[in-house]
Amino acid sequence: MRGFSQSIAFLRESPTRRIDAIRERLKREKRDIINLSAGQPGIPPPIEVRSLLAKQLVEDNSMELYGYTPSQGIIELREAVSEDLKRLGGIDVNPDNIVIITGGQEGMFATFMTILNPGDEVILLDPTYFGYKPIIEYFGGKIKRLGLSMENGFKIDIEKLKELITDKTKALVLVSPDNPTGNIIDRDTAKAIADLAVDKDFWIVSDEAYRTLIYEGEHTYIYRYAPDHVISINTFSKDPGIPGWRLGFIYGPSDAIPKLKLAAEEMTYCPPVIAQKFVAAYLRSEVRLKHLKYIIEEYRSRRDAAVKALREYLPESRFVVPRGSMFIFVDLSHYIRDSERFAEALLERYGVTVIPGTYFSDIYRSAIRISFVVESIERIRMGIERISNAINDLRGSL
Amino acid sequence: MRGFSQSIAFLRESPTRRIDAIRERLKREKRDIINLSAGQPGIPPPIEVRSLLAKQLVEDNSMELYGYTPSQGIIELREAVSEDLKRLGGIDVNPDNIVIITGGQEGMFATFMTILNPGDEVILLDPTYFGYKPIIEYFGGKIKRLGLSMENGFKIDIEKLKELITDKTKALVLVSPDNPTGNIIDRDTAKAIADLAVDKDFWIVSDEAYRTLIYEGEHTYIYRYAPDHVISINTFSKDPGIPGWRLGFIYGPSDAIPKLKLAAEEMTYCPPVIAQKFVAAYLRSEVRLKHLKYIIEEYRSRRDAAVKALREYLPESRFVVPRGSMFIFVDLSHYIRDSERFAEALLERYGVTVIPGTYFSDIYRSAIRISFVVESIERIRMGIERISNAINDLRGSL
């Protein structure tokens, strides 16, 4: 019988894709849309590295830039990543423990494909990145939520976490710097979680997509504290800023690596060679730290402008100033109730895209996620002013 | 409990990867290795299109070349593919029925992820491409084999096919032009299979990776005969020759498309934007047909040289001269028994890589697959001469 898989029903279109589709339609209607939704950098990768690649494209007539690579990734990139983790994080990760992947999404899918059996429990924080739920459910995992409180700076309560752990707990997903809150897990909390993972023997799936985008404080590499229990998922989408090129890396203990590599190989055979060569050159180039400093300063000033505008235009909004990532998670419960309906009306009538809090949380249903990396300072201010106008107009009805 | 998925055990490293690893080691030992194993073109994509891309890399400072794309692929590429299918195949495929994918491997994985339920039966030809078995088994499918006979030109016997069909038959996998035999399914056979698929209501998974690499005859687009029952898997790895960039496309009926798109989105979010822009420019450029003509003539002359050398150095070998693809499937049963042991000895001692027949077949266990697209004519001859030397030296022991 022609027909379809039953499990595929667990997969749903990414909610940001729905916002994207409405935005595309409005753009075709020549509407001016302010993008405060996308987790996509507004700054392209450094021209020095792009020029190197351009030269090789024209001058090299071998298959070097076009051929398949080992499925684990080319050795020069795995070595460059290992050096980068040592330089920025002070951790030792052997290039053999690194698998280059076709973007963070493949890293997430490969990780749960590798570790989950039907009935396993996975603990997700609330709020957290919405990409995990469909993958975990697709592989038959059961989700348990650990609610975080904005008042408490989204800090993880270790005692509450302990209460959720059973003999079926397979993994805990941490996102730090966080999407959507911009929060960073501090060293002591990371250490306590790592100890718990070792003691109770579960995986920490550590999503470190934003590890280099830190505005205050520093990134905690939790692998340091529980190297046999951490699978770390990383991407080059945010830095050097090639989200559409699909490249990232994962690292973890030696017994997990061959399985993660096989899962990725079965899905995509090998990661894109042109992106691998590009990032290997970037990580080892002199411009790497300079570019990082530049984007951090740029995004920090945009964040500050967004915070200022929020305080000015939406004085009753509540948020924790993000110390990393690309987002501010703004609770609008003083003004509105239903963030999904608000986000749609905001886009259709006021031309501003944001992501509703319901996509990240069962608790913060009146929150929105604002991205501060796509638009200029001027347009971020304008976008937040439009949000304020929308609230004034729609207040009674939402 | 930390630990791993049980189903992941169905996944095994691609056998070509094992050959690759031995080859890499011998290369480090400075051995001269003749590559008659890889399905990777030896000719890079046309310089005109590479130059265009190089220019944009240097001159365009927007995120156009770096950002995420719709998960189904950019519309200009889907339109270009639709035009290309019309121009080369005379078939009408709406751009909405095309999903751009991150390489043919993702197309295969997404297809079975979309259609298979545990216990479903899938019919594979023997010999056939080895990539299908692990994916089908991973999703709980049961494989039934339809043996083809070299004497009969690997022609599919429709009556024998009918005998394999039960009420659990979910799909039949066809690879044409074929890997490993280079055979092309003729129009009448395609029509008969299509009728059967409609009548018995099963999917035809039509792998058309080599559709533009035809040396005699023409490619049959089976979608034409059963548009509601065909999912067609295609790649840009072979033409324009960017295997390491990971890009391909699938097309099929409207009810399958959203599910295929979701499966691919869950694995990789979107296909690589730089490859999408590059191929859209290629398909619509004036050099497209010129380049195709050039690579076909070049590969045909290499095929002819390989055929000549086989007849000269291995007169008792049996094969059907391939009318398409990149390979000759050579039965060496007059000389050897165990193609796996032979291939390993051939590589270690004589420096030639081939793929053993056992990877493709339960029947042709003394065959090898020879690729004629990687090496020059001179080195193809040299490689086949070395195979003959190996046979003379090892004959008694294998």
Coordinates of C-alpha atoms in Angstrom, one line a residue, chain A residues 341 349 393-398:
Chain A
R341 CA -2.5 36.1 18.2
R349 CA -1.0 45.2 10.6
D393 CA -4.5 49.7 19.6
L394 CA -5.2 46.1 20.3
R395 CA -5.0 46.0 24.1
G396 CA -8.6 45.3 24.9
S397 CA -8.9 42.5 22.3
L398 CA -5.9 40.3 23.1

